[in-house]
Coordinates of C-alpha atoms in Angstrom, one line a residue:
M1192 CA 92.3 124.6 100.0
V1193 CA 88.9 124.3 98.3
R1194 CA 88.7 121.3 96.0
V1195 CA 85.4 121.4 93.8
L1196 CA 84.1 117.5 92.9
H1197 CA 83.0 118.6 88.7
M1198 CA 80.5 115.5 87.5
I1199 CA 81.5 115.5 84.4
G1200 CA 80.5 112.3 82.6
S1201 CA 83.6 111.8 80.5
L1202 CA 86.6 113.2 80.0
E1203 CA 86.5 113.5 76.2
L1204 CA 87.6 116.4 74.3
G1205 CA 83.6 117.9 74.1
G1206 CA 82.4 121.5 74.4
S1207 CA 81.6 121.3 78.5
Q1208 CA 85.1 119.2 79.3
S1209 CA 87.1 122.0 77.0
M1210 CA 85.1 125.2 79.5
I1211 CA 85.8 123.3 82.8
M1212 CA 89.7 122.6 81.8
N1213 CA 90.3 125.9 80.2
I1214 CA 89.5 127.3 83.5
Y1215 CA 91.3 124.9 85.4
R1216 CA 94.4 125.9 83.7
K1217 CA 94.1 129.5 84.5
I1218 CA 93.1 129.5 88.5
D1219 CA 95.4 129.3 91.5
R1220 CA 95.2 125.9 92.7
E1221 CA 97.1 126.7 95.5
K1222 CA 93.6 128.0 96.6
L1223 CA 91.3 125.8 94.9
Q1224 CA 91.6 122.3 93.2
F1225 CA 89.5 120.5 90.8
D1226 CA 89.0 116.9 91.1
F1227 CA 86.4 114.9 88.6
I1228 CA 83.4 111.9 89.3
V1229 CA 83.1 110.0 85.5
D1230 CA 80.6 107.4 84.2
H1231 CA 82.5 107.1 81.1
P1232 CA 85.8 105.9 81.8
D1233 CA 86.8 104.9 78.2
R1234 CA 86.6 108.7 77.1
M1235 CA 89.4 110.1 79.1
Y1236 CA 91.4 112.2 76.8
F1237 CA 91.9 115.0 79.9
A1238 CA 92.6 112.6 82.4
D1239 CA 96.8 112.9 82.4
E1240 CA 96.4 116.7 81.7
I1241 CA 94.3 116.8 85.1
H1242 CA 96.2 114.3 87.2
K1243 CA 99.3 116.7 86.2
L1244 CA 97.6 120.1 87.4
G1245 CA 97.0 117.7 90.8
G1246 CA 93.3 116.8 90.4
K1247 CA 91.6 113.0 91.2
I1248 CA 89.5 111.3 89.0
F1249 CA 86.6 109.0 90.4
I1250 CA 84.6 106.1 88.0
M1251 CA 81.1 105.8 88.9
P1252 CA 78.8 103.0 87.2
T1253 CA 77.0 104.3 84.2
F1254 CA 73.3 105.1 84.9
V1255 CA 71.6 102.6 82.2
G1256 CA 67.8 103.7 84.1
S1257 CA 67.3 100.0 85.5
N1258 CA 70.4 100.2 88.2
V1259 CA 68.7 103.4 90.4
L1260 CA 69.2 101.6 93.7
E1261 CA 73.2 100.9 92.3
I1262 CA 73.7 104.6 91.9
R1263 CA 72.1 105.3 94.9
K1264 CA 74.2 103.5 97.5
K1265 CA 77.2 104.1 95.4
W1266 CA 77.2 108.0 95.7
K1267 CA 76.0 107.4 99.5
K1268 CA 79.3 105.7 100.2
F1269 CA 81.4 108.0 97.8
F1270 CA 80.6 111.1 100.3
L1271 CA 80.6 108.8 103.5
D1272 CA 84.7 108.0 102.1
H1273 CA 85.1 111.8 100.9
Q1274 CA 83.6 114.1 103.1
E1275 CA 86.3 116.6 102.1
Y1276 CA 84.1 118.1 99.4
K1277 CA 82.0 120.7 99.8
I1278 CA 81.2 121.8 96.4
L1279 CA 79.3 119.5 94.0
H1280 CA 79.4 121.1 90.3
S1281 CA 77.0 118.6 88.1
H1282 CA 77.4 119.2 84.4
V1283 CA 75.3 115.9 83.7
R1284 CA 71.6 116.6 84.0
S1285 CA 70.2 112.9 82.3
Y1286 CA 70.4 111.5 86.4
A1287 CA 72.0 114.3 88.4
S1288 CA 67.9 114.2 90.3
L1289 CA 69.3 110.9 91.7
Y1290 CA 72.6 112.2 93.2
L1291 CA 72.2 116.1 94.2
P1292 CA 69.4 115.1 97.2
I1293 CA 71.9 112.7 98.5
A1294 CA 75.0 115.4 98.4
K1295 CA 72.4 117.8 100.3
K1296 CA 72.2 114.9 102.9
F1297 CA 76.0 115.4 103.5
G1298 CA 76.1 119.3 103.8
I1299 CA 77.5 119.6 100.2
T1300 CA 76.3 123.3 98.3
T1301 CA 75.5 121.6 94.8
I1302 CA 75.5 123.3 91.4
I1303 CA 73.6 121.9 88.1
H1304 CA 75.5 123.5 85.0
S1305 CA 73.1 123.8 81.7
H1306 CA 75.3 122.9 78.5
S1307 CA 72.8 122.0 76.1
T1308 CA 69.5 123.3 75.1
S1309 CA 67.7 119.9 74.1
N1310 CA 67.5 115.7 74.7
G1311 CA 67.1 114.8 71.0
R1312 CA 64.0 112.9 70.0
G1313 CA 63.1 109.6 70.7
A1314 CA 62.6 107.8 74.4
T1315 CA 65.5 108.0 75.6
A1316 CA 65.6 112.0 75.1
L1317 CA 61.6 111.9 76.9
I1318 CA 63.3 109.7 79.4
K1319 CA 66.0 112.6 80.4
N1320 CA 63.6 115.1 79.9
I1321 CA 61.2 113.1 83.0
L1322 CA 64.3 113.0 84.9
Q1323 CA 65.4 116.7 84.8
I1324 CA 62.3 117.9 86.0
P1325 CA 63.0 117.6 89.8
L1326 CA 66.7 119.3 89.2
R1327 CA 65.2 122.9 88.9
F1328 CA 64.2 121.8 93.0
Q1329 CA 67.2 120.5 93.9
A1330 CA 70.3 122.5 93.3
D1331 CA 71.6 125.3 95.8
Y1332 CA 72.6 127.0 92.4
F1333 CA 71.8 127.4 89.3
M1334 CA 74.5 127.8 86.1
A1335 CA 74.2 127.4 81.8
C1336 CA 76.3 128.3 78.9
S1337 CA 73.3 131.2 77.6
K1338 CA 70.4 132.5 78.7
C1339 CA 68.4 129.6 76.1
A1340 CA 70.8 127.1 78.1
G1341 CA 69.1 127.8 81.4
Q1342 CA 65.8 128.5 80.3
W1343 CA 65.3 124.9 78.6
L1344 CA 66.4 122.9 81.8
F1345 CA 66.2 125.4 84.5
G1346 CA 62.7 127.4 83.5
K1347 CA 62.6 131.4 82.8
R1348 CA 61.6 131.8 87.1
I1349 CA 64.9 130.1 87.9
V1350 CA 67.0 132.1 85.5
R1351 CA 65.4 135.2 86.9
Q1352 CA 66.9 134.5 90.5
K1353 CA 69.8 135.6 92.1
N1354 CA 71.1 132.2 92.7
F1355 CA 71.4 131.4 88.5
F1356 CA 74.6 132.6 87.2
I1357 CA 75.2 132.3 83.2
I1358 CA 79.4 131.0 82.5
R1359 CA 80.8 132.3 79.3
N1360 CA 82.8 128.8 77.6
A1361 CA 85.7 131.2 77.8
I1362 CA 88.9 130.8 76.1
D1363 CA 93.0 131.7 75.9
L1364 CA 92.1 135.0 73.7
E1365 CA 95.7 135.2 72.9
Q1366 CA 96.5 131.2 71.9
F1367 CA 93.6 131.7 69.3
A1368 CA 94.1 134.6 67.9
Y1369 CA 95.3 134.7 63.9
N1370 CA 99.0 134.1 63.2
E1371 CA 99.9 134.3 59.7
D1372 CA 102.9 131.8 60.2
V1373 CA 101.0 129.8 61.8
R1374 CA 98.7 129.2 59.1
I1375 CA 101.3 128.8 56.8
K1376 CA 103.2 125.8 59.2
T1377 CA 99.9 123.8 59.5
R1378 CA 98.4 123.8 56.4
K1379 CA 102.1 122.7 55.4
E1380 CA 102.0 120.1 57.9
L1381 CA 98.5 119.2 56.6
G1382 CA 99.8 118.7 53.0
I1383 CA 97.5 122.2 51.8
E1384 CA 99.2 124.3 49.5
K1385 CA 96.7 127.3 47.9
E1386 CA 93.3 125.4 48.2
F1387 CA 90.4 127.3 49.2
V1388 CA 89.9 124.9 53.0
L1389 CA 86.4 124.7 54.6
G1390 CA 86.5 123.7 58.3
F1391 CA 84.0 122.3 60.6
L1392 CA 85.2 121.0 64.4
G1393 CA 83.5 119.2 66.9
R1394 CA 82.4 115.8 68.1
V1395 CA 80.7 113.5 65.3
T1396 CA 77.2 113.0 66.5
A1397 CA 74.4 113.7 65.1
P1398 CA 73.3 117.0 67.3
K1399 CA 76.6 118.8 65.3
N1400 CA 75.1 117.6 61.9
P1401 CA 77.9 116.7 60.1
W1402 CA 76.1 115.1 57.3
F1403 CA 75.6 118.8 56.5
V1404 CA 79.1 119.7 56.5
L1405 CA 79.2 116.8 53.9
D1406 CA 76.7 118.6 51.4
V1407 CA 78.2 121.7 52.0
F1408 CA 81.5 120.4 50.9
N1409 CA 79.8 119.0 48.1
E1410 CA 78.4 121.8 46.8
I1411 CA 81.2 123.6 46.7
K1412 CA 83.3 121.4 44.8
Q1413 CA 80.6 121.6 42.5
R1414 CA 81.4 125.2 42.0
K1415 CA 85.2 125.6 42.9
K1416 CA 88.2 123.8 42.0
N1417 CA 90.9 123.0 44.8
V1418 CA 89.0 122.7 47.8
K1419 CA 89.4 121.0 50.8
L1420 CA 87.6 120.0 53.5
L1421 CA 89.6 120.2 57.1
F1422 CA 87.0 118.0 59.1
V1423 CA 88.4 118.1 63.1
G1424 CA 86.6 115.3 65.5
D1425 CA 85.8 112.1 66.6
G1426 CA 82.6 110.7 67.6
E1427 CA 80.5 107.8 67.2
L1428 CA 79.1 108.9 64.0
L1429 CA 82.8 109.2 62.0
Q1430 CA 82.8 106.1 60.4
E1431 CA 79.4 106.6 58.7
I1432 CA 80.8 110.3 57.5
K1433 CA 83.7 108.9 56.3
E1434 CA 81.9 105.9 54.2
S1435 CA 79.7 108.8 52.9
A1436 CA 82.4 110.8 51.6
K1437 CA 84.2 107.9 49.6
D1438 CA 80.2 107.5 48.3
K1439 CA 80.3 111.2 47.0
G1440 CA 83.7 110.8 45.3
L1441 CA 84.6 113.4 48.2
A1442 CA 86.9 111.2 50.7
K1443 CA 90.1 112.3 48.0
D1444 CA 89.5 116.3 48.6
I1445 CA 88.8 115.8 53.0
I1446 CA 91.1 116.1 55.9
F1447 CA 90.3 114.2 59.0
T1448 CA 92.0 115.1 61.5
G1449 CA 90.4 112.9 64.6
T1450 CA 90.1 114.6 67.8
K1451 CA 93.1 117.8 68.2
G1452 CA 94.3 119.6 71.0
N1453 CA 95.9 122.1 68.6
T1454 CA 92.9 123.8 67.5
F1455 CA 94.5 127.0 67.6
E1456 CA 96.5 126.0 64.4
L1457 CA 93.5 124.4 62.9
Y1458 CA 91.6 127.3 62.9
A1459 CA 94.3 129.6 61.1
A1460 CA 94.4 127.3 58.7
M1461 CA 90.8 127.8 57.8
D1462 CA 89.1 129.8 55.0
A1463 CA 85.7 129.7 56.1
Y1464 CA 83.7 127.6 59.4
C1465 CA 80.8 126.2 58.9
F1466 CA 79.1 125.0 62.1
P1467 CA 75.3 123.7 60.7
S1468 CA 74.1 122.4 64.2
L1469 CA 70.6 121.1 65.1
W1470 CA 71.3 122.5 68.4
E1471 CA 73.6 124.1 70.7
G1472 CA 73.6 125.3 74.4
L1473 CA 76.4 127.8 73.3
G1474 CA 79.0 126.3 70.8
I1475 CA 82.3 127.2 72.2
S1476 CA 84.2 126.2 69.0
L1477 CA 82.2 129.0 67.3
I1478 CA 83.6 131.6 69.1
E1479 CA 87.2 129.9 69.0
A1480 CA 86.9 130.3 65.1
Q1481 CA 85.9 133.6 65.6
A1482 CA 88.7 134.5 67.8
S1483 CA 90.6 133.0 65.0
G1484 CA 89.8 135.9 62.8
V1485 CA 88.0 133.0 60.3
Y1486 CA 84.8 133.6 58.5
C1487 CA 82.3 131.5 59.8
I1488 CA 78.8 129.9 58.9
C1489 CA 75.7 129.1 61.7
S1490 CA 72.2 127.6 61.5
E1491 CA 69.5 129.1 62.9
N1492 CA 70.2 127.3 66.2
I1493 CA 73.3 128.9 67.5
P1494 CA 72.4 130.8 70.6
D1495 CA 72.9 134.9 69.8
E1496 CA 75.1 134.8 72.7
A1497 CA 77.4 132.8 70.2
I1498 CA 78.1 135.6 68.1
V1499 CA 80.3 138.4 68.6
T1500 CA 81.5 139.7 65.4
D1501 CA 80.7 140.9 62.6
F1502 CA 81.6 138.1 60.1
V1503 CA 79.3 135.6 61.4
E1504 CA 76.2 134.7 58.9
K1505 CA 73.3 132.8 60.4
V1506 CA 71.9 130.9 58.0
K1507 CA 68.8 128.4 58.2
L1508 CA 69.0 124.8 57.8
D1509 CA 66.0 124.7 55.4
K1510 CA 67.2 126.9 52.8
G1511 CA 69.8 124.1 51.9
A1512 CA 73.5 123.2 51.2
A1513 CA 73.3 125.1 48.0
I1514 CA 72.8 128.1 49.1
W1515 CA 75.1 127.7 52.1
A1516 CA 78.1 127.1 49.8
R1517 CA 76.9 130.2 47.8
K1518 CA 77.5 132.3 51.1
I1519 CA 80.7 131.0 52.0
L1520 CA 81.8 131.2 48.7
Q1521 CA 81.1 134.9 48.4
H1522 CA 83.4 135.6 51.5
Q1523 CA 86.4 133.8 49.8
K1524 CA 88.7 136.7 50.0
Y1525 CA 87.6 137.9 53.4
N1526 CA 90.4 139.8 54.9
R1527 CA 90.9 138.2 58.4
K1528 CA 91.1 141.0 61.5
C1529 CA 92.0 140.8 65.1
T1530 CA 88.9 140.4 67.2
S1531 CA 90.5 139.8 70.6
D1532 CA 88.5 143.4 72.0
L1533 CA 85.3 142.0 70.7
I1534 CA 85.6 139.0 72.4
R1535 CA 86.6 140.2 75.5
K1536 CA 84.1 142.7 75.6
A1537 CA 80.8 140.3 75.3
G1538 CA 82.9 138.2 78.3
Y1539 CA 85.0 135.1 76.7
D1540 CA 88.2 136.3 78.1
I1541 CA 89.4 133.4 80.0
R1542 CA 91.3 134.8 82.8
E1543 CA 88.2 136.9 83.7
N1544 CA 86.0 134.1 83.7
A1545 CA 88.4 131.9 86.2
R1546 CA 88.9 134.9 88.4
W1547 CA 85.6 134.9 89.0
I1548 CA 84.5 131.3 89.3
Q1549 CA 87.5 131.2 91.9
K1550 CA 86.0 133.9 93.7
F1551 CA 82.8 132.1 93.6
Y1552 CA 84.3 128.7 94.4
L1553 CA 86.4 130.2 97.6
K1554 CA 83.4 132.1 99.1
I1555 CA 80.9 129.2 99.1
G1556 CA 83.7 126.8 100.5
K1557 CA 85.0 129.0 103.4
S1558 CA 81.3 130.2 104.4
I1559 CA 80.5 126.0 104.4

């Protein structure tokens, strides 16, 4: 058996974590296993499932900038104690340059994976940008969720090389396919009757631009009665968003669900999906929403690879919330379609992706 060690940072319900878990559920776990290193043990949404699937979880200290020597010492000791690992797949980029060289000294094949197109702004982002520079010279293989995510982290030269691969953030198409019975059941459970439902799903953090979602919903409410906002997710800004919703007089018409695992049911309950991110490596939730057949409106910051159906409308954020609201209401009588074939052809079928990456890992594992 080949065991792949994933450095993932946290096991919260996020886009990169969901991508890995989607693959993990579909691989042949008698031939291939996933283990995980995390440095944020307070965010462990997937921990129980990983243990049930046969995976192990290891804890490392959180990198804070001043503990470089401690980080290097801990990683060296880990590889001394766990020489069974031949593949390290890092989904953390900010300080991977500290531990990738250590892994290589132990004869481990290294993979660095880009899931984003920005570190944001400010001093912390600048430090991360600097730390990332050596990565393109340290890894054996390079992966990204989209071409632009690859170019951002590795540069155009790496993206043209044979050791660079785009790994689509694929999903279970059968699970996310629209089902009218699921829609009726979910809306009933949420207390939704005939209301028009705008949906948002994602981590409640600055890159996801949750304030703009509130602004769009506020504009919709001024134009239409009987509307609800289904706000799915958790994160550092959730309380701030709740307070803002209360101040705007919107709270009574917003359903805050927190983090949910049954996202396919929630997409079915929506009538439109709002995705105004400031930046995205890809945007797995947009793929999920399209699989459910719901009309989607997204910002100009979403990579073109994430738009695989004809019912996604890309609108610039500087057009303002009022324009977004009008666009959404123009599609309130939209008839949902089956989109599985379109999404499969675009490369987002998890079964096909899992087969490819299993073959990739096993080939590396057996050659070492």
